[in-house]
Amino acid sequence: MKKWYVGVDLGGTNVRSGLVDEEGNIESRDKRKSLPRVSAEAPVKQIVDSITKVVHEGGVPFSDIRGIGIGSPGPLSAKEGKILKAGNLPHWDNFPLAAVIKEKVGVNTYIQNDANLFAYGEWWKGAGQGMDDFYAITLGTGIGGGAVCGGKLLTGFNDNASEIGHTSIDYNGPQCWCGQRGCLELYSSATGLVRMTNEALVNDHIKSSLEMYRGKPEELNSKIIFEAAQNGDEFARAMFDKAGYLLGLGIVNALNFLNFERIAIGGGLAQSGDLIFEPARRALSERGFSSYNYLVSIVPAAIPDEAGILGAVKMVIDMEVGS
Amino acid sequence: MKKWYVGVDLGGTNVRSGLVDEEGNIESRDKRKSLPRVSAEAPVKQIVDSITKVVHEGGVPFSDIRGIGIGSPGPLSAKEGKILKAGNLPHWDNFPLAAVIKEKVGVNTYIQNDANLFAYGEWWKGAGQGMDDFYAITLGTGIGGGAVCGGKLLTGFNDNASEIGHTSIDYNGPQCWCGQRGCLELYSSATGLVRMTNEALVNDHIKSSLEMYRGKPEELNSKIIFEAAQNGDEFARAMFDKAGYLLGLGIVNALNFLNFERIAIGGGLAQSGDLIFEPARRALSERGFSSYNYLVSIVPAAIPDEAGILGAVKMVIDMEVGS
């Protein structure tokens, strides 16, 4: 008889759920646009609805579900099952999400940082399979990270590990909200790419199809820069090159701390493909330890739509076996 | 009946050994100046002599020694028991140290990076006791690091983890031999402190007791800067402040990757005390995540002379129990 679990991935854009067996097969799945956060209850109801849908579609009674795992933006306390603060969920400050969901559906529920579970899912069933030391990045509006070290998910003493987006590559760089200056997120996220491009456009010697956004920083976005780069705009390509190269330098720092064999990159900006991956790989090649940087690969996430769900389930399985 | 192990710490300056029981009590110990490296054999003989001395002094027959652990500067392969390259040991390139020692003394021998074992010893019996997530730094001529994550020594896929000295805090900074620019070691090691001081002395507006070293960079060393700072020289104090503050920024990067509860600092430059610790703590306070940086402590190593030996022994014990 199969053992059943539910994994949930709470993104800013979508809520995704899956009914999953102990081998990591997804029996049924659900994806819905994250609702406007008008109350503490609305997103809870949406999560419960999504869980209920995948359990019913899978034809499994709730009493057979051994556990629910949820990946959420942090900061959070996995031990206490609480969301401590959620930027896009103003009603969820210090919110006991795990206990609330358990009360609604009657199944033990565990939470963890979403980027950590993304990495754990990629490690279990995606780009990191079979590797003891692996890293994954979610490259979107911000930059998240997650690490598997010696075959274990790295969480740290209070679930704040792997915040690669908030590691500095320039201590004199621009101020970040987190307290540091020159955080990787200020350069290599979608927001960072737009920031750097607007900054460069101030120089009116720049010739580019993006000139029309000079003086209108709020109108520019990463999609516009991507399309310009796709159309051969040299300035737009140079901006991607800088974002990707600096991402690679952040990766070298991660590597010199964690010594992983592979790093996978998912998230919206990763879909820019070689515009990001080529310069990131160049940075690794130029600035990583030459004694072993050629053994390390930077690859696209293999299962970006499922990694969060599967990582959440694997976390629950680990807890059962006391791993 | 006690279980016996030998731990060896191969430093650039000293070779230290200890006969240690399974509880981490050191029964007998040896410390001798590292010999000039005139051949591959000389340092091997020295290690064997040191091991033999502590075993005999402890009154334990060699047949009762369950294993020998050795911490060595890297890069090395713990799995293969080989030193891959040792800057100060030119005869040890790709040298099978573990097998050579085992052949000489008849006891299973394991090797690991010295800074990793320093951290592991501090975690087992020193400043990191009882914490699942802990970091330690050796602050000397260079900067080494070691991490315990979730109660396990972090080694990475090929034993190159925790190289905090070669994480960059300024991607436009000075070139490091490792491939990166702006590595922490270029600012906050003894060598880095001297480099920054010489660089600042070029500016002849500087008034300081160190002016006599202007134009003579090779005559300046960290001890001289320390003594000037101790005597109240403001310029020398400012140089320590910069080295310590930037060390703190490197620590914030480490923290945002690894989320440890405490970090201990050993090594020669750590003996400068508050000249280094105060600015490092200030950096953590100013630039760490304010949601939890106040929970993290920066402390001096508790057992700097024994940590390397004890970490080496703990590694061997782990291997026995298959941990």
XYZ file of C-alpha atoms in Angstrom:
646
model
C 0.000 0.000 0.000
C 1.316 3.418 -0.960
C 2.088 6.080 1.589
C 0.499 9.437 0.747
C 1.598 12.999 1.428
C 0.606 16.478 0.303
C 3.133 19.155 -0.658
C 2.185 22.825 -0.988
C 4.240 25.642 -2.508
C 3.059 29.136 -1.534
C 4.381 31.514 -4.142
C 3.713 35.209 -4.551
C 1.974 34.447 -7.849
C 0.659 30.894 -7.525
C -0.325 28.367 -4.901
C 0.625 24.879 -6.049
C -0.284 21.600 -4.357
C 0.347 17.968 -5.111
C -0.732 14.587 -3.750
C 2.495 12.621 -3.719
C 3.512 9.074 -2.830
C 6.638 8.090 -0.899
C 8.564 7.595 -4.137
C 7.918 11.166 -5.242
C 5.274 10.390 -7.854
C 2.689 13.170 -8.127
C -0.770 11.564 -8.328
C -2.773 14.773 -8.680
C -1.954 18.450 -8.672
C -3.481 21.882 -8.364
C -2.314 25.380 -9.273
C -4.219 28.583 -8.621
C -3.434 32.298 -8.634
C -2.607 33.533 -5.148
C -5.600 35.523 -3.879
C -5.333 39.142 -2.808
C -4.345 39.081 0.856
C -7.344 40.851 2.349
C -7.364 38.858 5.585
C -5.510 36.118 7.438
C -8.282 33.670 6.537
C -8.467 34.113 2.743
C -5.087 32.500 1.974
C -5.755 29.776 4.550
C -9.023 28.907 2.842
C -7.247 28.859 -0.516
C -4.570 26.473 0.798
C -7.178 24.188 2.351
C -9.227 24.207 -0.871
C -6.150 23.332 -2.913
C -5.141 20.516 -0.552
C -8.696 19.172 -0.509
C -8.847 19.205 -4.297
C -5.683 17.151 -4.833
C -6.614 14.665 -2.100
C -10.109 14.130 -3.535
C -8.866 13.920 -7.118
C -6.359 11.331 -6.021
C -9.180 9.274 -4.522
C -7.431 8.982 -1.191
C -9.263 9.470 2.136
C -7.830 12.269 4.293
C -7.198 9.712 7.022
C -4.603 8.082 4.741
C -2.565 11.282 4.328
C 0.507 10.884 6.522
C 1.544 14.515 6.518
C 1.428 17.868 4.769
C 4.489 19.965 3.970
C 4.267 23.649 3.066
C 6.943 25.871 1.599
C 6.428 29.540 2.356
C 8.400 32.734 1.983
C 10.116 33.539 5.261
C 11.197 34.450 7.767
C 9.515 31.597 9.558
C 10.129 29.161 12.370
C 9.864 25.578 11.155
C 10.154 24.270 14.698
C 7.171 26.312 15.868
C 5.321 26.015 12.561
C 4.954 29.780 12.444
C 5.266 32.416 9.749
C 7.140 35.192 11.561
C 6.704 37.875 8.938
C 5.477 37.688 5.369
C 5.944 40.798 3.251
C 3.096 39.965 0.929
C 0.862 38.545 3.677
C 0.394 41.405 6.108
C -2.129 39.440 8.149
C 0.291 36.596 8.784
C 2.751 38.149 11.215
C 3.646 35.521 13.807
C 0.980 33.271 12.283
C 0.807 29.589 13.382
C 0.225 28.272 9.852
C 1.059 24.623 10.580
C -1.371 24.419 13.506
C -4.117 26.247 11.588
C -3.911 23.893 8.600
C -3.756 20.846 10.859
C -6.893 22.012 12.633
C -8.745 22.462 9.330
C -7.841 19.157 7.676
C -6.800 16.917 10.566
C -3.352 16.057 9.197
C 0.055 16.841 10.757
C 1.512 19.823 8.913
C 5.097 21.138 8.699
C 6.485 24.302 7.154
C 9.866 25.400 5.831
C 11.337 28.205 3.740
C 10.130 27.914 0.123
C 13.566 28.243 -1.502
C 14.985 25.583 0.819
C 12.220 23.180 -0.230
C 12.696 24.097 -3.897
C 16.343 23.032 -3.532
C 15.350 19.897 -1.652
C 12.861 18.914 -4.365
C 15.442 19.461 -7.119
C 17.868 17.357 -5.107
C 15.363 14.527 -4.547
C 13.923 14.250 -8.045
C 15.506 16.927 -10.243
C 18.887 18.370 -11.138
C 20.602 17.323 -7.899
C 19.762 13.627 -7.820
C 22.483 11.398 -6.421
C 24.665 14.284 -5.211
C 25.502 14.758 -1.556
C 26.264 18.450 -1.992
C 23.944 20.545 -4.108
C 22.617 24.100 -4.270
C 19.601 25.669 -5.950
C 18.651 29.266 -6.604
C 15.272 30.821 -7.355
C 15.971 33.794 -9.584
C 12.935 36.037 -9.800
C 11.862 39.366 -8.339
C 14.248 38.465 -5.523
C 16.852 35.719 -5.151
C 16.325 32.737 -2.872
C 18.605 29.806 -2.237
C 18.652 26.363 -0.701
C 21.431 23.884 0.051
C 21.785 20.177 0.531
C 25.016 19.445 2.426
C 26.185 15.899 3.008
C 22.776 14.641 1.891
C 20.828 16.785 4.373
C 18.771 19.906 3.849
C 20.644 22.838 5.369
C 18.284 24.880 7.539
C 20.500 26.477 10.184
C 19.689 27.081 13.808
C 16.569 29.136 13.109
C 15.692 28.353 9.476
C 17.471 31.321 7.926
C 20.153 29.450 5.985
C 21.014 29.839 2.302
C 19.988 33.469 1.884
C 22.297 33.890 -1.106
C 20.281 36.914 -2.266
C 21.462 38.682 0.863
C 25.136 37.910 0.656
C 27.224 40.903 -0.313
C 29.586 41.046 -3.276
C 30.504 44.711 -2.688
C 30.684 46.064 0.830
C 30.550 49.620 -0.542
C 27.637 48.831 -2.856
C 24.049 50.105 -2.729
C 22.185 49.821 0.567
C 19.896 46.776 0.853
C 16.864 46.626 3.159
C 18.446 43.649 4.950
C 21.235 45.727 6.513
C 24.063 44.851 4.145
C 25.339 46.780 1.165
C 25.886 45.314 -2.274
C 23.681 42.230 -1.827
C 23.526 39.895 -4.801
C 19.790 40.549 -5.115
C 20.541 44.200 -5.980
C 22.336 43.109 -9.144
C 21.151 39.749 -10.398
C 17.424 39.492 -9.616
C 14.825 40.840 -12.046
C 14.590 43.897 -9.796
C 18.378 44.214 -9.758
C 18.598 43.973 -13.545
C 16.059 46.794 -13.873
C 17.859 48.868 -11.228
C 21.227 48.538 -12.989
C 19.669 49.285 -16.368
C 17.942 52.436 -15.129
C 21.175 53.517 -13.490
C 23.126 53.021 -16.717
C 20.471 54.813 -18.800
C 21.123 58.020 -16.869
C 24.278 58.255 -18.971
C 22.929 59.777 -22.186
C 25.795 58.451 -24.308
C 24.068 55.078 -24.195
C 22.558 54.147 -27.549
C 19.850 51.567 -27.174
C 16.262 50.759 -27.970
C 15.756 51.242 -24.235
C 16.588 54.961 -24.448
C 12.848 55.686 -24.410
C 12.844 54.632 -20.733
C 15.471 57.203 -19.778
C 13.922 59.319 -17.048
C 11.008 56.883 -16.686
C 12.472 54.194 -14.440
C 9.080 53.026 -13.189
C 8.046 52.028 -16.724
C 10.944 49.649 -17.312
C 10.761 45.964 -16.389
C 12.868 42.850 -16.896
C 10.649 41.538 -19.687
C 11.291 44.680 -21.749
C 15.055 44.337 -21.212
C 14.872 40.652 -22.145
C 13.038 41.400 -25.385
C 15.540 44.094 -26.305
C 18.400 41.668 -25.632
C 16.664 38.997 -27.741
C 16.419 41.546 -30.541
C 20.168 42.093 -30.430
C 20.285 45.350 -28.473
C 23.911 45.503 -27.288
C 23.164 47.621 -24.249
C 20.420 45.259 -23.052
C 22.729 42.299 -23.640
C 25.474 43.993 -21.615
C 23.038 44.490 -18.732
C 22.160 40.776 -18.778
C 25.845 39.962 -18.995
C 26.549 42.008 -15.869
C 23.604 40.497 -13.962
C 24.703 36.994 -14.962
C 28.398 37.535 -14.257
C 27.698 38.957 -10.817
C 25.319 36.056 -10.183
C 28.279 33.823 -11.011
C 30.417 35.681 -8.452
C 27.720 35.140 -5.831
C 27.766 31.474 -6.815
C 31.565 31.325 -6.373
C 31.132 32.690 -2.835
C 28.442 30.068 -2.175
C 30.717 27.394 -3.601
C 33.687 28.428 -1.467
C 31.480 28.133 1.609
C 29.537 24.998 0.672
C 31.616 23.105 -1.903
C 28.654 21.703 -3.843
C 28.985 19.655 -6.982
C 26.160 21.301 -8.887
C 23.982 24.377 -8.692
C 20.567 24.594 -10.357
C 18.805 27.852 -11.158
C 15.040 28.231 -11.450
C 12.621 31.146 -11.301
C 11.379 33.622 -13.903
C 14.701 35.187 -14.802
C 16.310 31.758 -15.334
C 14.099 31.481 -18.400
C 16.351 34.055 -20.041
C 18.631 31.082 -20.708
C 22.118 31.766 -22.007
C 21.745 35.502 -21.409
C 22.131 34.609 -17.721
C 23.801 31.181 -17.748
C 26.710 31.976 -20.083
C 28.112 34.881 -18.022
C 27.449 33.015 -14.761
C 29.486 30.061 -16.030
C 32.203 32.420 -17.233
C 32.455 33.912 -13.748
C 32.781 30.444 -12.204
C 35.465 29.570 -14.708
C 37.387 32.817 -14.188
C 37.045 33.226 -10.432
C 36.399 29.825 -8.852
C 39.264 27.751 -7.451
C 40.957 26.428 -10.582
C 41.812 23.222 -8.701
C 38.200 22.095 -8.966
C 35.851 24.688 -10.511
C 35.760 22.629 -13.709
C 34.068 19.846 -11.722
C 31.160 22.110 -10.758
C 28.187 22.682 -13.063
C 25.626 25.484 -13.278
C 22.429 24.114 -14.805
C 18.770 25.119 -15.202
C 16.398 23.641 -12.642
C 15.070 20.332 -13.996
C 11.620 20.355 -12.372
C 10.944 24.003 -11.507
C 7.152 23.599 -11.337
C 7.286 20.582 -9.032
C 10.401 21.054 -6.929
C 8.656 23.052 -4.204
C 5.898 20.444 -3.823
C 8.307 17.500 -3.812
C 10.740 19.148 -1.407
C 7.879 19.770 1.009
C 6.889 16.094 0.855
C 10.468 14.869 1.284
C 10.767 17.021 4.406
C 7.699 15.293 5.889
C 9.058 11.854 4.988
C 12.362 12.712 6.722
C 10.504 13.614 9.890
C 8.702 10.277 9.919
C 11.920 8.299 9.706
C 13.613 10.629 12.177
C 16.258 11.485 9.622
C 38.219 0.017 29.144
C 38.934 3.318 27.441
C 39.064 3.682 23.689
C 42.200 5.464 22.481
C 42.839 7.716 19.490
C 45.589 10.054 18.315
C 44.910 13.497 16.859
C 47.549 15.445 14.950
C 47.448 19.096 13.898
C 49.944 20.016 11.174
C 50.456 23.742 11.381
C 52.888 25.907 9.450
C 54.647 26.701 12.729
C 54.011 23.717 14.992
C 53.118 20.058 14.815
C 50.845 19.139 17.722
C 49.711 15.657 18.712
C 47.581 14.240 21.471
C 46.598 10.833 22.796
C 42.884 11.186 23.408
C 40.142 8.967 24.828
C 36.635 8.655 23.415
C 35.358 11.330 25.790
C 37.843 13.877 24.456
C 40.238 13.812 27.419
C 43.833 14.403 26.331
C 46.056 11.885 28.170
C 49.390 13.075 26.766
C 50.456 15.687 24.265
C 53.353 16.831 22.132
C 54.218 20.073 20.370
C 57.271 20.672 18.221
C 58.394 23.297 15.702
C 57.624 22.232 12.154
C 60.883 21.182 10.515
C 62.197 22.808 7.345
C 60.618 20.938 4.443
C 63.723 19.577 2.762
C 62.143 16.326 1.610
C 58.887 14.383 1.659
C 60.273 12.141 4.414
C 61.371 14.740 6.992
C 57.856 15.894 7.939
C 56.602 12.289 7.877
C 59.315 11.277 10.345
C 58.418 14.233 12.527
C 54.737 13.265 12.565
C 55.559 9.639 13.358
C 57.936 10.706 16.149
C 55.276 12.968 17.629
C 52.607 10.246 17.471
C 54.992 7.691 18.983
C 55.868 10.056 21.811
C 52.275 10.677 22.928
C 51.356 6.993 22.646
C 54.361 5.889 24.711
C 53.889 8.637 27.280
C 50.289 7.597 27.647
C 51.409 4.037 28.372
C 49.122 2.588 25.722
C 50.292 -0.105 23.274
C 49.985 0.894 19.603
C 47.697 -2.083 19.086
C 45.136 -0.353 21.321
C 45.012 2.833 19.206
C 41.773 2.671 17.250
C 42.648 5.366 14.738
C 44.690 8.441 13.933
C 43.249 11.693 12.617
C 45.379 14.372 10.997
C 44.447 17.942 10.173
C 46.501 19.419 7.364
C 46.422 22.546 5.237
C 44.707 21.780 1.926
C 43.771 21.253 -0.725
C 43.469 17.576 0.087
C 41.232 14.609 -0.583
C 39.965 13.114 2.653
C 38.412 10.207 0.779
C 41.727 9.254 -0.825
C 43.794 10.288 2.198
C 45.943 12.452 -0.050
C 47.456 15.898 0.226
C 46.848 17.321 -3.254
C 49.018 20.398 -2.918
C 50.655 21.963 0.114
C 52.154 25.391 -0.382
C 54.668 25.000 2.433
C 55.336 21.321 1.690
C 56.656 21.250 -1.877
C 57.461 17.556 -1.668
C 53.917 16.634 -0.773
C 52.098 17.203 -4.064
C 49.556 14.410 -4.477
C 51.034 12.737 -1.417
C 49.202 9.738 0.155
C 49.747 10.912 3.727
C 47.137 8.649 5.364
C 48.555 5.496 3.776
C 52.152 6.485 4.556
C 51.420 7.070 8.249
C 49.382 3.881 8.472
C 52.277 1.936 6.992
C 54.718 3.412 9.534
C 52.668 2.914 12.696
C 50.154 0.238 11.770
C 47.053 2.234 12.672
C 44.215 3.366 10.374
C 44.759 7.031 9.569
C 42.385 9.689 8.218
C 43.018 13.237 7.096
C 40.906 16.381 6.748
C 41.419 20.113 6.261
C 42.998 21.639 9.376
C 40.540 24.539 9.721
C 37.598 22.146 9.410
C 38.990 20.029 12.246
C 39.728 23.133 14.311
C 36.039 24.026 14.036
C 35.007 20.462 14.807
C 37.183 20.395 17.947
C 35.779 23.720 19.149
C 32.290 22.349 18.526
C 32.968 19.082 20.385
C 34.741 20.438 23.458
C 35.097 24.207 23.093
C 33.078 27.284 22.188
C 30.494 25.422 20.115
C 29.407 22.729 22.563
C 25.727 21.847 22.416
C 25.024 23.872 19.260
C 23.824 22.240 16.067
C 25.050 25.104 13.892
C 28.459 26.585 14.578
C 31.329 28.192 12.704
C 34.984 28.734 13.545
C 37.666 30.849 11.923
C 41.448 30.624 12.163
C 42.717 34.162 11.797
C 46.438 34.176 11.128
C 48.679 34.717 8.110
C 45.657 33.553 6.121
C 42.044 32.928 7.082
C 40.617 29.432 7.377
C 37.128 28.364 8.334
C 35.125 25.342 9.352
C 31.419 24.732 9.837
C 29.220 22.368 11.756
C 25.744 22.283 10.200
C 22.927 20.339 11.797
C 25.455 18.648 14.085
C 27.668 17.420 11.231
C 31.032 18.642 10.026
C 30.556 20.356 6.663
C 33.141 19.066 4.206
C 31.509 19.433 0.792
C 31.807 17.099 -2.164
C 35.594 17.253 -2.340
C 36.661 18.658 1.050
C 36.882 22.292 -0.023
C 34.052 23.699 2.101
C 34.224 26.688 4.442
C 36.933 28.635 2.652
C 35.737 31.917 4.161
C 39.151 33.481 3.514
C 38.389 33.130 -0.187
C 34.926 34.588 -0.244
C 34.781 38.011 -1.820
C 33.409 41.126 -0.164
C 34.304 43.393 -3.098
C 34.123 42.059 -6.627
C 36.212 45.019 -7.819
C 38.771 44.599 -5.029
C 42.424 43.538 -5.257
C 43.250 40.356 -7.172
C 43.664 37.231 -5.019
C 45.739 34.231 -6.052
C 42.598 32.067 -5.817
C 40.932 33.666 -8.837
C 38.538 36.022 -7.056
C 38.974 39.700 -6.303
C 38.449 41.268 -2.897
C 38.745 38.052 -0.855
C 38.300 38.457 2.891
C 41.876 37.231 3.419
C 43.172 40.341 1.604
C 41.714 42.584 4.327
C 41.344 40.765 7.622
C 44.249 38.315 7.915
C 47.592 39.393 9.382
C 48.841 39.690 5.803
C 45.763 41.691 4.848
C 46.190 44.059 7.783
C 49.782 44.727 6.737
C 48.741 45.172 3.092
C 46.043 47.724 3.981
C 48.395 49.559 6.329
C 51.163 49.829 3.740
C 48.607 51.007 1.190
C 47.337 53.725 3.548
C 50.880 54.824 4.494
C 51.509 55.846 0.888
C 49.350 58.847 1.711
C 51.836 61.141 3.399
C 49.166 63.083 5.287
C 48.985 60.131 7.676
C 50.461 60.975 11.080
C 51.453 57.850 12.951
C 54.282 56.131 14.758
C 54.225 53.809 11.742
C 55.384 56.595 9.394
C 58.902 55.179 9.621
C 57.669 52.223 7.527
C 56.491 54.420 4.655
C 58.315 53.206 1.581
C 59.545 50.079 3.408
C 56.546 47.773 3.166
C 58.633 44.637 3.615
C 59.716 45.749 7.090
C 56.200 46.137 8.486
C 54.377 43.254 10.173
C 51.165 42.741 12.116
C 52.956 42.626 15.476
C 54.323 46.126 14.910
C 50.859 47.431 13.987
C 49.410 45.704 17.065
C 51.949 47.320 19.363
C 51.325 50.748 17.857
C 47.586 50.252 18.356
C 48.152 49.130 21.947
C 50.154 52.327 22.488
C 47.205 54.409 21.336
C 48.310 55.187 17.780
C 45.063 56.288 16.092
C 46.138 55.262 12.604
C 47.099 51.768 13.743
C 43.792 51.482 15.616
C 41.897 52.555 12.500
C 43.655 49.833 10.505
C 42.605 47.192 13.049
C 39.110 48.641 13.022
C 38.908 48.230 9.260
C 40.308 44.682 9.337
C 37.858 43.738 12.101
C 34.838 45.422 10.521
C 35.453 43.740 7.174
C 35.946 40.434 9.005
C 32.500 41.068 10.472
C 31.092 41.588 6.965
C 32.622 38.288 5.879
C 30.990 36.736 8.923
C 27.595 38.209 7.955
C 27.954 36.567 4.535
C 28.851 33.266 6.224
C 25.882 33.667 8.553
C 23.441 34.374 5.728
C 24.581 31.173 4.031
C 24.900 28.943 7.087
C 22.707 30.453 9.824
C 24.931 29.392 12.736
C 24.267 30.327 16.333
C 27.834 31.143 17.260
C 31.151 31.821 15.573
C 34.485 31.351 17.348
C 37.720 32.961 16.202
C 41.173 31.550 16.900
C 44.630 32.040 15.408
C 47.373 34.568 16.044
C 45.482 37.691 15.060
C 42.539 36.747 17.320
C 44.884 37.449 20.220
C 44.539 41.140 19.370
C 41.284 40.889 21.320
C 38.877 43.815 21.194
C 40.900 45.504 18.448
C 39.426 42.813 16.177
C 36.343 41.571 18.056
C 34.703 44.953 18.737
C 34.515 46.073 15.078
C 33.541 42.550 13.953
C 30.622 42.565 16.394
C 29.676 46.074 15.268
C 29.522 44.875 11.660
C 27.256 41.971 12.651
C 25.021 44.348 14.555
C 24.862 46.888 11.715
C 24.635 44.580 8.728
C 23.236 41.224 9.845
C 19.501 40.481 9.545
C 18.030 42.500 12.419
C 15.380 39.780 12.865
C 17.988 37.513 14.479
C 21.542 38.923 14.452
C 21.226 39.667 18.182
C 20.931 35.909 18.774
C 24.337 35.240 17.172
C 27.580 35.607 19.114
C 31.162 36.198 17.976
C 33.531 34.786 20.608
C 37.215 33.877 20.960
C 38.027 30.196 20.429
C 37.827 28.424 23.801
C 40.474 25.743 23.240
C 42.652 27.062 20.392
C 45.650 24.880 21.259
C 43.645 21.656 21.430
C 40.809 22.124 18.958
C 42.741 20.744 15.982
C 43.758 17.596 17.876
C 40.289 16.996 19.286
C 38.543 17.625 15.983
C 40.823 15.084 14.311
C 39.922 12.495 16.953
C 36.193 13.224 16.723
C 36.371 12.670 12.970
C 37.871 9.216 13.539
C 35.229 8.349 16.150
C 32.484 9.370 13.666
C 33.910 7.012 11.085
C 33.812 4.098 13.513
C 30.160 4.610 14.320
C 29.358 5.285 10.681
C 28.018 8.700 11.570
